[in-house]
Amino acid sequence: MWVLCASPFLFIVLTKFLMAVQTPNAHNEQLLSNWILAILSPFVLFPATAALFTVVRKWVMGNPDVSVFKTFFSGYKENYKQSMIGGFVYTLLFVIMYVDYTVYMTQLDGFQLVGIVMLVLLIVLFVSLFNFFSMTVHYEMKTTQLLKNAVLLTLIRPFRVFSTLAGSAIVIYIGMQMPVLFVIFLFCIIALLAFFNFYATFTKMQEQQERMKQKEEEESETEQALLETAEKKGDSSSKS
């Protein structure tokens, strides 16, 4: 279903790949296809991916028997607007940062270090997409909060997110050996891995917050008990 909903985007990707193989010097056509992909992404790719994450969220949280079709299109409808807006922001940032990276690395002498920094930021931005989609289907937040928290969680808890990236690379490598499975199951497995890591991080952070809250409550109870004891002693002293 993800492939079906994202088919316009995937068609352009396939066309771009075939064009690169058959006519490697067609730079104008490649540039045009890049712009088409950038325009399609917010309307097609992001909502379809959010819907896919809606399904894998159910699986990870212990509901494997849900209706995949119903859950997918329900998530598609519920998260379309928010994922589309997030798609506009991400696409714009990707375009700006990629252009900056290209300029610094190829056209400005002595600015290669800045280009490397831009590349690192591009990778962080890309990896934060895993958190963005996971948080979109798991929380009820404003889009600005989702975008901010997705990047912050990536920076605060990088191991889980980059392990998702590494796992995705392995899945893609295996999928390249079996093209049929690659098309059918690849993105589902990556989404499942991404939300599994996100949910593990979310659960751990929730447990830490509960422990901190319990500790604060215990400290508050101890302070209250000490105050009551002191008041009783004061009353006893005044009576004597």
mmCIF file with all atom_site columns, C-alpha atoms in Angstrom, residues 13-232:
data_model
loop_
_atom_site.group_PDB
_atom_site.id
_atom_site.type_symbol
_atom_site.label_atom_id
_atom_site.label_alt_id
_atom_site.label_comp_id
_atom_site.label_asym_id
_atom_site.label_entity_id
_atom_site.label_seq_id
_atom_site.pdbx_PDB_ins_code
_atom_site.Cartn_x
_atom_site.Cartn_y
_atom_site.Cartn_z
_atom_site.occupancy
_atom_site.B_iso_or_equiv
_atom_site.pdbx_formal_charge
_atom_site.auth_seq_id
_atom_site.auth_comp_id
_atom_site.auth_asym_id
_atom_site.auth_atom_id
_atom_site.pdbx_PDB_model_num
ATOM 1   C CA . VAL A 1 13  ? 12.897 7.962   -9.035  1.00 0.00 ? 13  VAL A CA 1
ATOM 2   C CA . LEU A 1 14  ? 12.885 4.988   -11.414 1.00 0.00 ? 14  LEU A CA 1
ATOM 3   C CA . THR A 1 15  ? 12.805 7.290   -14.437 1.00 0.00 ? 15  THR A CA 1
ATOM 4   C CA . LYS A 1 16  ? 15.708 9.289   -13.029 1.00 0.00 ? 16  LYS A CA 1
ATOM 5   C CA . PHE A 1 17  ? 17.713 6.096   -12.463 1.00 0.00 ? 17  PHE A CA 1
ATOM 6   C CA . LEU A 1 18  ? 17.084 4.784   -15.978 1.00 0.00 ? 18  LEU A CA 1
ATOM 7   C CA . MET A 1 19  ? 17.933 8.190   -17.427 1.00 0.00 ? 19  MET A CA 1
ATOM 8   C CA . ALA A 1 20  ? 21.219 8.249   -15.511 1.00 0.00 ? 20  ALA A CA 1
ATOM 9   C CA . VAL A 1 21  ? 22.125 4.822   -16.895 1.00 0.00 ? 21  VAL A CA 1
ATOM 10  C CA . GLN A 1 22  ? 21.097 5.414   -20.509 1.00 0.00 ? 22  GLN A CA 1
ATOM 11  C CA . THR A 1 23  ? 21.971 9.109   -20.921 1.00 0.00 ? 23  THR A CA 1
ATOM 12  C CA . PRO A 1 24  ? 24.510 10.040  -18.222 1.00 0.00 ? 24  PRO A CA 1
ATOM 13  C CA . ASN A 1 25  ? 25.107 13.506  -19.708 1.00 0.00 ? 25  ASN A CA 1
ATOM 14  C CA . ALA A 1 26  ? 21.471 14.624  -19.573 1.00 0.00 ? 26  ALA A CA 1
ATOM 15  C CA . HIS A 1 27  ? 22.075 17.131  -16.773 1.00 0.00 ? 27  HIS A CA 1
ATOM 16  C CA . ASN A 1 28  ? 19.049 19.314  -17.521 1.00 0.00 ? 28  ASN A CA 1
ATOM 17  C CA . GLU A 1 29  ? 16.710 16.320  -17.422 1.00 0.00 ? 29  GLU A CA 1
ATOM 18  C CA . GLN A 1 30  ? 18.260 15.157  -14.145 1.00 0.00 ? 30  GLN A CA 1
ATOM 19  C CA . LEU A 1 31  ? 17.829 18.620  -12.652 1.00 0.00 ? 31  LEU A CA 1
ATOM 20  C CA . LEU A 1 32  ? 14.201 18.704  -13.768 1.00 0.00 ? 32  LEU A CA 1
ATOM 21  C CA . SER A 1 33  ? 13.529 15.305  -12.206 1.00 0.00 ? 33  SER A CA 1
ATOM 22  C CA . ASN A 1 34  ? 15.102 16.525  -8.947  1.00 0.00 ? 34  ASN A CA 1
ATOM 23  C CA . TRP A 1 35  ? 12.685 19.451  -8.855  1.00 0.00 ? 35  TRP A CA 1
ATOM 24  C CA . ILE A 1 36  ? 9.739  17.165  -9.585  1.00 0.00 ? 36  ILE A CA 1
ATOM 25  C CA . LEU A 1 37  ? 10.791 14.872  -6.727  1.00 0.00 ? 37  LEU A CA 1
ATOM 26  C CA . ALA A 1 38  ? 11.091 17.845  -4.374  1.00 0.00 ? 38  ALA A CA 1
ATOM 27  C CA . ILE A 1 39  ? 7.597  19.027  -5.322  1.00 0.00 ? 39  ILE A CA 1
ATOM 28  C CA . LEU A 1 40  ? 6.025  15.565  -5.031  1.00 0.00 ? 40  LEU A CA 1
ATOM 29  C CA . SER A 1 41  ? 7.628  14.623  -1.708  1.00 0.00 ? 41  SER A CA 1
ATOM 30  C CA . PRO A 1 42  ? 5.381  16.619  0.672   1.00 0.00 ? 42  PRO A CA 1
ATOM 31  C CA . PHE A 1 43  ? 2.176  15.615  -1.134  1.00 0.00 ? 43  PHE A CA 1
ATOM 32  C CA . VAL A 1 44  ? 2.952  11.952  -1.796  1.00 0.00 ? 44  VAL A CA 1
ATOM 33  C CA . LEU A 1 45  ? 5.976  10.501  -0.014  1.00 0.00 ? 45  LEU A CA 1
ATOM 34  C CA . PHE A 1 46  ? 5.548  11.993  3.452   1.00 0.00 ? 46  PHE A CA 1
ATOM 35  C CA . PRO A 1 47  ? 1.829  11.150  3.944   1.00 0.00 ? 47  PRO A CA 1
ATOM 36  C CA . ALA A 1 48  ? 2.361  7.601   2.633   1.00 0.00 ? 48  ALA A CA 1
ATOM 37  C CA . THR A 1 49  ? 5.305  7.071   4.983   1.00 0.00 ? 49  THR A CA 1
ATOM 38  C CA . ALA A 1 50  ? 3.355  8.438   7.963   1.00 0.00 ? 50  ALA A CA 1
ATOM 39  C CA . ALA A 1 51  ? 0.572  5.957   7.144   1.00 0.00 ? 51  ALA A CA 1
ATOM 40  C CA . LEU A 1 52  ? 3.123  3.130   7.020   1.00 0.00 ? 52  LEU A CA 1
ATOM 41  C CA . PHE A 1 53  ? 4.427  4.147   10.444  1.00 0.00 ? 53  PHE A CA 1
ATOM 42  C CA . THR A 1 54  ? 0.834  4.077   11.737  1.00 0.00 ? 54  THR A CA 1
ATOM 43  C CA . VAL A 1 55  ? 0.692  0.367   10.881  1.00 0.00 ? 55  VAL A CA 1
ATOM 44  C CA . VAL A 1 56  ? 4.089  -0.598  12.300  1.00 0.00 ? 56  VAL A CA 1
ATOM 45  C CA . ARG A 1 57  ? 3.285  1.355   15.480  1.00 0.00 ? 57  ARG A CA 1
ATOM 46  C CA . LYS A 1 58  ? 0.409  -1.052  16.096  1.00 0.00 ? 58  LYS A CA 1
ATOM 47  C CA . TRP A 1 59  ? 2.700  -4.031  15.532  1.00 0.00 ? 59  TRP A CA 1
ATOM 48  C CA . VAL A 1 60  ? 5.446  -2.783  17.841  1.00 0.00 ? 60  VAL A CA 1
ATOM 49  C CA . MET A 1 61  ? 2.949  -1.933  20.593  1.00 0.00 ? 61  MET A CA 1
ATOM 50  C CA . GLY A 1 62  ? 1.575  -5.479  20.594  1.00 0.00 ? 62  GLY A CA 1
ATOM 51  C CA . ASN A 1 63  ? -1.356 -5.343  18.164  1.00 0.00 ? 63  ASN A CA 1
ATOM 52  C CA . PRO A 1 64  ? -0.241 -7.590  15.286  1.00 0.00 ? 64  PRO A CA 1
ATOM 53  C CA . ASP A 1 65  ? -3.786 -8.587  14.307  1.00 0.00 ? 65  ASP A CA 1
ATOM 54  C CA . VAL A 1 66  ? -5.003 -5.123  13.269  1.00 0.00 ? 66  VAL A CA 1
ATOM 55  C CA . SER A 1 67  ? -6.408 -4.610  9.793   1.00 0.00 ? 67  SER A CA 1
ATOM 56  C CA . VAL A 1 68  ? -3.432 -3.365  7.788   1.00 0.00 ? 68  VAL A CA 1
ATOM 57  C CA . PHE A 1 69  ? -5.605 -1.841  5.055   1.00 0.00 ? 69  PHE A CA 1
ATOM 58  C CA . LYS A 1 70  ? -7.916 -0.016  7.456   1.00 0.00 ? 70  LYS A CA 1
ATOM 59  C CA . THR A 1 71  ? -5.094 1.141   9.758   1.00 0.00 ? 71  THR A CA 1
ATOM 60  C CA . PHE A 1 72  ? -2.979 2.361   6.840   1.00 0.00 ? 72  PHE A CA 1
ATOM 61  C CA . PHE A 1 73  ? -5.642 4.522   5.227   1.00 0.00 ? 73  PHE A CA 1
ATOM 62  C CA . SER A 1 74  ? -6.919 5.740   8.589   1.00 0.00 ? 74  SER A CA 1
ATOM 63  C CA . GLY A 1 75  ? -3.372 6.898   9.407   1.00 0.00 ? 75  GLY A CA 1
ATOM 64  C CA . TYR A 1 76  ? -3.035 8.373   5.919   1.00 0.00 ? 76  TYR A CA 1
ATOM 65  C CA . LYS A 1 77  ? -6.139 10.494  6.419   1.00 0.00 ? 77  LYS A CA 1
ATOM 66  C CA . GLU A 1 78  ? -5.421 11.513  10.027  1.00 0.00 ? 78  GLU A CA 1
ATOM 67  C CA . ASN A 1 79  ? -1.782 12.489  9.491   1.00 0.00 ? 79  ASN A CA 1
ATOM 68  C CA . TYR A 1 80  ? -1.937 13.824  5.927   1.00 0.00 ? 80  TYR A CA 1
ATOM 69  C CA . LYS A 1 81  ? -1.924 17.536  6.732   1.00 0.00 ? 81  LYS A CA 1
ATOM 70  C CA . GLN A 1 82  ? 0.743  17.356  9.441   1.00 0.00 ? 82  GLN A CA 1
ATOM 71  C CA . SER A 1 83  ? 3.034  15.074  7.457   1.00 0.00 ? 83  SER A CA 1
ATOM 72  C CA . MET A 1 84  ? 2.585  17.258  4.363   1.00 0.00 ? 84  MET A CA 1
ATOM 73  C CA . ILE A 1 85  ? 3.594  20.416  6.261   1.00 0.00 ? 85  ILE A CA 1
ATOM 74  C CA . GLY A 1 86  ? 6.545  18.572  7.774   1.00 0.00 ? 86  GLY A CA 1
ATOM 75  C CA . GLY A 1 87  ? 7.407  17.397  4.267   1.00 0.00 ? 87  GLY A CA 1
ATOM 76  C CA . PHE A 1 88  ? 7.527  20.979  3.000   1.00 0.00 ? 88  PHE A CA 1
ATOM 77  C CA . VAL A 1 89  ? 9.889  21.976  5.829   1.00 0.00 ? 89  VAL A CA 1
ATOM 78  C CA . TYR A 1 90  ? 12.163 18.951  5.422   1.00 0.00 ? 90  TYR A CA 1
ATOM 79  C CA . THR A 1 91  ? 12.270 19.250  1.636   1.00 0.00 ? 91  THR A CA 1
ATOM 80  C CA . LEU A 1 92  ? 13.115 22.952  1.815   1.00 0.00 ? 92  LEU A CA 1
ATOM 81  C CA . LEU A 1 93  ? 15.882 22.304  4.345   1.00 0.00 ? 93  LEU A CA 1
ATOM 82  C CA . PHE A 1 94  ? 17.279 19.433  2.273   1.00 0.00 ? 94  PHE A CA 1
ATOM 83  C CA . VAL A 1 95  ? 17.368 21.583  -0.871  1.00 0.00 ? 95  VAL A CA 1
ATOM 84  C CA . ILE A 1 96  ? 19.021 24.548  0.873   1.00 0.00 ? 96  ILE A CA 1
ATOM 85  C CA . MET A 1 97  ? 21.597 22.443  2.703   1.00 0.00 ? 97  MET A CA 1
ATOM 86  C CA . TYR A 1 98  ? 22.412 20.315  -0.341  1.00 0.00 ? 98  TYR A CA 1
ATOM 87  C CA . VAL A 1 99  ? 22.952 23.408  -2.494  1.00 0.00 ? 99  VAL A CA 1
ATOM 88  C CA . ASP A 1 100 ? 25.173 24.897  0.232   1.00 0.00 ? 100 ASP A CA 1
ATOM 89  C CA . TYR A 1 101 ? 27.126 21.643  0.482   1.00 0.00 ? 101 TYR A CA 1
ATOM 90  C CA . THR A 1 102 ? 27.640 21.509  -3.292  1.00 0.00 ? 102 THR A CA 1
ATOM 91  C CA . VAL A 1 103 ? 28.740 25.146  -3.491  1.00 0.00 ? 103 VAL A CA 1
ATOM 92  C CA . TYR A 1 104 ? 31.184 24.885  -0.575  1.00 0.00 ? 104 TYR A CA 1
ATOM 93  C CA . MET A 1 105 ? 32.711 21.627  -1.828  1.00 0.00 ? 105 MET A CA 1
ATOM 94  C CA . THR A 1 106 ? 33.006 22.388  -5.547  1.00 0.00 ? 106 THR A CA 1
ATOM 95  C CA . GLN A 1 107 ? 32.933 26.139  -6.187  1.00 0.00 ? 107 GLN A CA 1
ATOM 96  C CA . LEU A 1 108 ? 34.563 27.872  -3.219  1.00 0.00 ? 108 LEU A CA 1
ATOM 97  C CA . ASP A 1 109 ? 38.216 27.170  -2.528  1.00 0.00 ? 109 ASP A CA 1
ATOM 98  C CA . GLY A 1 110 ? 39.141 26.868  1.133   1.00 0.00 ? 110 GLY A CA 1
ATOM 99  C CA . PHE A 1 111 ? 35.572 26.225  2.299   1.00 0.00 ? 111 PHE A CA 1
ATOM 100 C CA . GLN A 1 112 ? 35.649 22.427  2.172   1.00 0.00 ? 112 GLN A CA 1
ATOM 101 C CA . LEU A 1 113 ? 35.471 22.244  5.981   1.00 0.00 ? 113 LEU A CA 1
ATOM 102 C CA . VAL A 1 114 ? 32.189 24.166  5.896   1.00 0.00 ? 114 VAL A CA 1
ATOM 103 C CA . GLY A 1 115 ? 31.010 21.747  3.222   1.00 0.00 ? 115 GLY A CA 1
ATOM 104 C CA . ILE A 1 116 ? 31.805 18.801  5.490   1.00 0.00 ? 116 ILE A CA 1
ATOM 105 C CA . VAL A 1 117 ? 29.843 20.450  8.311   1.00 0.00 ? 117 VAL A CA 1
ATOM 106 C CA . MET A 1 118 ? 26.895 20.872  5.945   1.00 0.00 ? 118 MET A CA 1
ATOM 107 C CA . LEU A 1 119 ? 27.158 17.195  5.021   1.00 0.00 ? 119 LEU A CA 1
ATOM 108 C CA . VAL A 1 120 ? 27.047 16.198  8.698   1.00 0.00 ? 120 VAL A CA 1
ATOM 109 C CA . LEU A 1 121 ? 23.992 18.406  9.210   1.00 0.00 ? 121 LEU A CA 1
ATOM 110 C CA . LEU A 1 122 ? 22.358 16.818  6.172   1.00 0.00 ? 122 LEU A CA 1
ATOM 111 C CA . ILE A 1 123 ? 22.903 13.357  7.663   1.00 0.00 ? 123 ILE A CA 1
ATOM 112 C CA . VAL A 1 124 ? 21.472 14.452  11.029  1.00 0.00 ? 124 VAL A CA 1
ATOM 113 C CA . LEU A 1 125 ? 18.471 15.981  9.267   1.00 0.00 ? 125 LEU A CA 1
ATOM 114 C CA . PHE A 1 126 ? 17.906 12.804  7.262   1.00 0.00 ? 126 PHE A CA 1
ATOM 115 C CA . VAL A 1 127 ? 18.204 10.557  10.316  1.00 0.00 ? 127 VAL A CA 1
ATOM 116 C CA . SER A 1 128 ? 15.767 12.769  12.251  1.00 0.00 ? 128 SER A CA 1
ATOM 117 C CA . LEU A 1 129 ? 13.119 11.756  9.711   1.00 0.00 ? 129 LEU A CA 1
ATOM 118 C CA . PHE A 1 130 ? 12.831 8.419   11.534  1.00 0.00 ? 130 PHE A CA 1
ATOM 119 C CA . ASN A 1 131 ? 11.888 10.267  14.711  1.00 0.00 ? 131 ASN A CA 1
ATOM 120 C CA . PHE A 1 132 ? 9.618  12.692  12.872  1.00 0.00 ? 132 PHE A CA 1
ATOM 121 C CA . PHE A 1 133 ? 7.435  9.940   11.417  1.00 0.00 ? 133 PHE A CA 1
ATOM 122 C CA . SER A 1 134 ? 7.447  7.976   14.677  1.00 0.00 ? 134 SER A CA 1
ATOM 123 C CA . MET A 1 135 ? 6.414  11.020  16.702  1.00 0.00 ? 135 MET A CA 1
ATOM 124 C CA . THR A 1 136 ? 3.798  12.066  14.144  1.00 0.00 ? 136 THR A CA 1
ATOM 125 C CA . VAL A 1 137 ? 1.876  8.816   14.631  1.00 0.00 ? 137 VAL A CA 1
ATOM 126 C CA . HIS A 1 138 ? 2.572  8.469   18.379  1.00 0.00 ? 138 HIS A CA 1
ATOM 127 C CA . TYR A 1 139 ? 2.003  11.969  19.787  1.00 0.00 ? 139 TYR A CA 1
ATOM 128 C CA . GLU A 1 140 ? -0.558 14.695  19.391  1.00 0.00 ? 140 GLU A CA 1
ATOM 129 C CA . MET A 1 141 ? 1.646  17.752  18.908  1.00 0.00 ? 141 MET A CA 1
ATOM 130 C CA . LYS A 1 142 ? 1.818  20.833  16.759  1.00 0.00 ? 142 LYS A CA 1
ATOM 131 C CA . THR A 1 143 ? 3.927  20.394  13.646  1.00 0.00 ? 143 THR A CA 1
ATOM 132 C CA . THR A 1 144 ? 6.551  22.858  14.889  1.00 0.00 ? 144 THR A CA 1
ATOM 133 C CA . GLN A 1 145 ? 6.917  20.843  18.100  1.00 0.00 ? 145 GLN A CA 1
ATOM 134 C CA . LEU A 1 146 ? 7.227  17.606  16.138  1.00 0.00 ? 146 LEU A CA 1
ATOM 135 C CA . LEU A 1 147 ? 9.973  19.021  13.933  1.00 0.00 ? 147 LEU A CA 1
ATOM 136 C CA . LYS A 1 148 ? 11.891 20.485  16.857  1.00 0.00 ? 148 LYS A CA 1
ATOM 137 C CA . ASN A 1 149 ? 11.567 17.392  19.041  1.00 0.00 ? 149 ASN A CA 1
ATOM 138 C CA . ALA A 1 150 ? 12.498 15.052  16.190  1.00 0.00 ? 150 ALA A CA 1
ATOM 139 C CA . VAL A 1 151 ? 15.825 16.836  15.721  1.00 0.00 ? 151 VAL A CA 1
ATOM 140 C CA . LEU A 1 152 ? 16.426 17.209  19.470  1.00 0.00 ? 152 LEU A CA 1
ATOM 141 C CA . LEU A 1 153 ? 15.752 13.518  20.109  1.00 0.00 ? 153 LEU A CA 1
ATOM 142 C CA . THR A 1 154 ? 18.178 12.651  17.325  1.00 0.00 ? 154 THR A CA 1
ATOM 143 C CA . LEU A 1 155 ? 20.892 14.752  18.979  1.00 0.00 ? 155 LEU A CA 1
ATOM 144 C CA . ILE A 1 156 ? 20.104 13.592  22.533  1.00 0.00 ? 156 ILE A CA 1
ATOM 145 C CA . ARG A 1 157 ? 19.723 9.889   21.715  1.00 0.00 ? 157 ARG A CA 1
ATOM 146 C CA . PRO A 1 158 ? 21.872 9.378   18.610  1.00 0.00 ? 158 PRO A CA 1
ATOM 147 C CA . PHE A 1 159 ? 22.722 5.699   19.159  1.00 0.00 ? 159 PHE A CA 1
ATOM 148 C CA . ARG A 1 160 ? 19.201 4.369   18.615  1.00 0.00 ? 160 ARG A CA 1
ATOM 149 C CA . VAL A 1 161 ? 18.589 6.491   15.532  1.00 0.00 ? 161 VAL A CA 1
ATOM 150 C CA . PHE A 1 162 ? 21.927 5.755   13.900  1.00 0.00 ? 162 PHE A CA 1
ATOM 151 C CA . SER A 1 163 ? 21.465 2.049   14.666  1.00 0.00 ? 163 SER A CA 1
ATOM 152 C CA . THR A 1 164 ? 18.245 2.359   12.660  1.00 0.00 ? 164 THR A CA 1
ATOM 153 C CA . LEU A 1 165 ? 20.257 3.919   9.834   1.00 0.00 ? 165 LEU A CA 1
ATOM 154 C CA . ALA A 1 166 ? 22.832 1.111   9.988   1.00 0.00 ? 166 ALA A CA 1
ATOM 155 C CA . GLY A 1 167 ? 20.104 -1.525  10.091  1.00 0.00 ? 167 GLY A CA 1
ATOM 156 C CA . SER A 1 168 ? 18.381 0.113   7.136   1.00 0.00 ? 168 SER A CA 1
ATOM 157 C CA . ALA A 1 169 ? 21.621 0.005   5.154   1.00 0.00 ? 169 ALA A CA 1
ATOM 158 C CA . ILE A 1 170 ? 21.913 -3.733  5.858   1.00 0.00 ? 170 ILE A CA 1
ATOM 159 C CA . VAL A 1 171 ? 18.287 -4.307  4.845   1.00 0.00 ? 171 VAL A CA 1
ATOM 160 C CA . ILE A 1 172 ? 18.832 -2.357  1.612   1.00 0.00 ? 172 ILE A CA 1
ATOM 161 C CA . TYR A 1 173 ? 21.980 -4.373  0.840   1.00 0.00 ? 173 TYR A CA 1
ATOM 162 C CA . ILE A 1 174 ? 20.121 -7.658  1.357   1.00 0.00 ? 174 ILE A CA 1
ATOM 163 C CA . GLY A 1 175 ? 17.156 -6.364  -0.615  1.00 0.00 ? 175 GLY A CA 1
ATOM 164 C CA . MET A 1 176 ? 19.386 -5.510  -3.581  1.00 0.00 ? 176 MET A CA 1
ATOM 165 C CA . GLN A 1 177 ? 20.205 -9.215  -3.840  1.00 0.00 ? 177 GLN A CA 1
ATOM 166 C CA . MET A 1 178 ? 16.474 -10.067 -4.006  1.00 0.00 ? 178 MET A CA 1
ATOM 167 C CA . PRO A 1 179 ? 14.732 -7.329  -6.032  1.00 0.00 ? 179 PRO A CA 1
ATOM 168 C CA . VAL A 1 180 ? 11.190 -8.692  -5.575  1.00 0.00 ? 180 VAL A CA 1
ATOM 169 C CA . LEU A 1 181 ? 11.483 -8.706  -1.785  1.00 0.00 ? 181 LEU A CA 1
ATOM 170 C CA . PHE A 1 182 ? 13.240 -5.351  -2.032  1.00 0.00 ? 182 PHE A CA 1
ATOM 171 C CA . VAL A 1 183 ? 10.187 -3.705  -3.592  1.00 0.00 ? 183 VAL A CA 1
ATOM 172 C CA . ILE A 1 184 ? 7.557  -5.411  -1.414  1.00 0.00 ? 184 ILE A CA 1
ATOM 173 C CA . PHE A 1 185 ? 9.066  -5.507  2.067   1.00 0.00 ? 185 PHE A CA 1
ATOM 174 C CA . LEU A 1 186 ? 12.005 -3.094  2.199   1.00 0.00 ? 186 LEU A CA 1
ATOM 175 C CA . PHE A 1 187 ? 10.274 0.065   3.403   1.00 0.00 ? 187 PHE A CA 1
ATOM 176 C CA . CYS A 1 188 ? 8.028  -1.847  5.791   1.00 0.00 ? 188 CYS A CA 1
ATOM 177 C CA . ILE A 1 189 ? 11.059 -3.442  7.485   1.00 0.00 ? 189 ILE A CA 1
ATOM 178 C CA . ILE A 1 190 ? 12.865 -0.098  7.728   1.00 0.00 ? 190 ILE A CA 1
ATOM 179 C CA . ALA A 1 191 ? 9.780  1.579   9.238   1.00 0.00 ? 191 ALA A CA 1
ATOM 180 C CA . LEU A 1 192 ? 9.379  -1.306  11.690  1.00 0.00 ? 192 LEU A CA 1
ATOM 181 C CA . LEU A 1 193 ? 13.019 -1.030  12.750  1.00 0.00 ? 193 LEU A CA 1
ATOM 182 C CA . ALA A 1 194 ? 12.763 2.767   13.070  1.00 0.00 ? 194 ALA A CA 1
ATOM 183 C CA . PHE A 1 195 ? 9.642  2.742   15.238  1.00 0.00 ? 195 PHE A CA 1
ATOM 184 C CA . PHE A 1 196 ? 10.970 -0.137  17.350  1.00 0.00 ? 196 PHE A CA 1
ATOM 185 C CA . ASN A 1 197 ? 14.057 1.905   18.231  1.00 0.00 ? 197 ASN A CA 1
ATOM 186 C CA . PHE A 1 198 ? 11.981 5.043   18.795  1.00 0.00 ? 198 PHE A CA 1
ATOM 187 C CA . TYR A 1 199 ? 9.541  3.210   21.063  1.00 0.00 ? 199 TYR A CA 1
ATOM 188 C CA . ALA A 1 200 ? 12.404 1.690   23.059  1.00 0.00 ? 200 ALA A CA 1
ATOM 189 C CA . THR A 1 201 ? 13.814 5.194   23.567  1.00 0.00 ? 201 THR A CA 1
ATOM 190 C CA . PHE A 1 202 ? 10.370 6.563   24.442  1.00 0.00 ? 202 PHE A CA 1
ATOM 191 C CA . THR A 1 203 ? 9.751  3.773   26.988  1.00 0.00 ? 203 THR A CA 1
ATOM 192 C CA . LYS A 1 204 ? 13.147 4.289   28.604  1.00 0.00 ? 204 LYS A CA 1
ATOM 193 C CA . MET A 1 205 ? 12.645 8.058   28.891  1.00 0.00 ? 205 MET A CA 1
ATOM 194 C CA . GLN A 1 206 ? 9.157  7.516   30.314  1.00 0.00 ? 206 GLN A CA 1
ATOM 195 C CA . GLU A 1 207 ? 10.541 5.143   32.954  1.00 0.00 ? 207 GLU A CA 1
ATOM 196 C CA . GLN A 1 208 ? 13.210 7.691   33.881  1.00 0.00 ? 208 GLN A CA 1
ATOM 197 C CA . GLN A 1 209 ? 10.563 10.401  34.271  1.00 0.00 ? 209 GLN A CA 1
ATOM 198 C CA . GLU A 1 210 ? 8.438  8.130   36.454  1.00 0.00 ? 210 GLU A CA 1
ATOM 199 C CA . ARG A 1 211 ? 11.437 7.317   38.671  1.00 0.00 ? 211 ARG A CA 1
ATOM 200 C CA . MET A 1 212 ? 12.267 11.016  38.997  1.00 0.00 ? 212 MET A CA 1
ATOM 201 C CA . LYS A 1 213 ? 8.643  11.810  39.815  1.00 0.00 ? 213 LYS A CA 1
ATOM 202 C CA . GLN A 1 214 ? 8.522  9.030   42.403  1.00 0.00 ? 214 GLN A CA 1
ATOM 203 C CA . LYS A 1 215 ? 11.779 10.253  43.936  1.00 0.00 ? 215 LYS A CA 1
ATOM 204 C CA . GLU A 1 216 ? 10.441 13.823  44.138  1.00 0.00 ? 216 GLU A CA 1
ATOM 205 C CA . GLU A 1 217 ? 7.249  12.568  45.784  1.00 0.00 ? 217 GLU A CA 1
ATOM 206 C CA . GLU A 1 218 ? 9.253  10.566  48.327  1.00 0.00 ? 218 GLU A CA 1
ATOM 207 C CA . GLU A 1 219 ? 11.443 13.582  49.088  1.00 0.00 ? 219 GLU A CA 1
ATOM 208 C CA . SER A 1 220 ? 8.336  15.748  49.453  1.00 0.00 ? 220 SER A CA 1
ATOM 209 C CA . GLU A 1 221 ? 6.765  13.221  51.837  1.00 0.00 ? 221 GLU A CA 1
ATOM 210 C CA . THR A 1 222 ? 9.990  13.090  53.874  1.00 0.00 ? 222 THR A CA 1
ATOM 211 C CA . GLU A 1 223 ? 10.136 16.886  54.108  1.00 0.00 ? 223 GLU A CA 1
ATOM 212 C CA . GLN A 1 224 ? 6.476  16.997  55.138  1.00 0.00 ? 224 GLN A CA 1
ATOM 213 C CA . ALA A 1 225 ? 7.073  14.363  57.816  1.00 0.00 ? 225 ALA A CA 1
ATOM 214 C CA . LEU A 1 226 ? 10.055 16.306  59.181  1.00 0.00 ? 226 LEU A CA 1
ATOM 215 C CA . LEU A 1 227 ? 8.006  19.514  59.281  1.00 0.00 ? 227 LEU A CA 1
ATOM 216 C CA . GLU A 1 228 ? 5.194  17.763  61.128  1.00 0.00 ? 228 GLU A CA 1
ATOM 217 C CA . THR A 1 229 ? 7.692  16.297  63.609  1.00 0.00 ? 229 THR A CA 1
ATOM 218 C CA . ALA A 1 230 ? 9.237  19.720  64.168  1.00 0.00 ? 230 ALA A CA 1
ATOM 219 C CA . GLU A 1 231 ? 5.797  21.267  64.733  1.00 0.00 ? 231 GLU A CA 1
ATOM 220 C CA . LYS A 1 232 ? 4.903  18.588  67.261  1.00 0.00 ? 232 LYS A CA 1
#
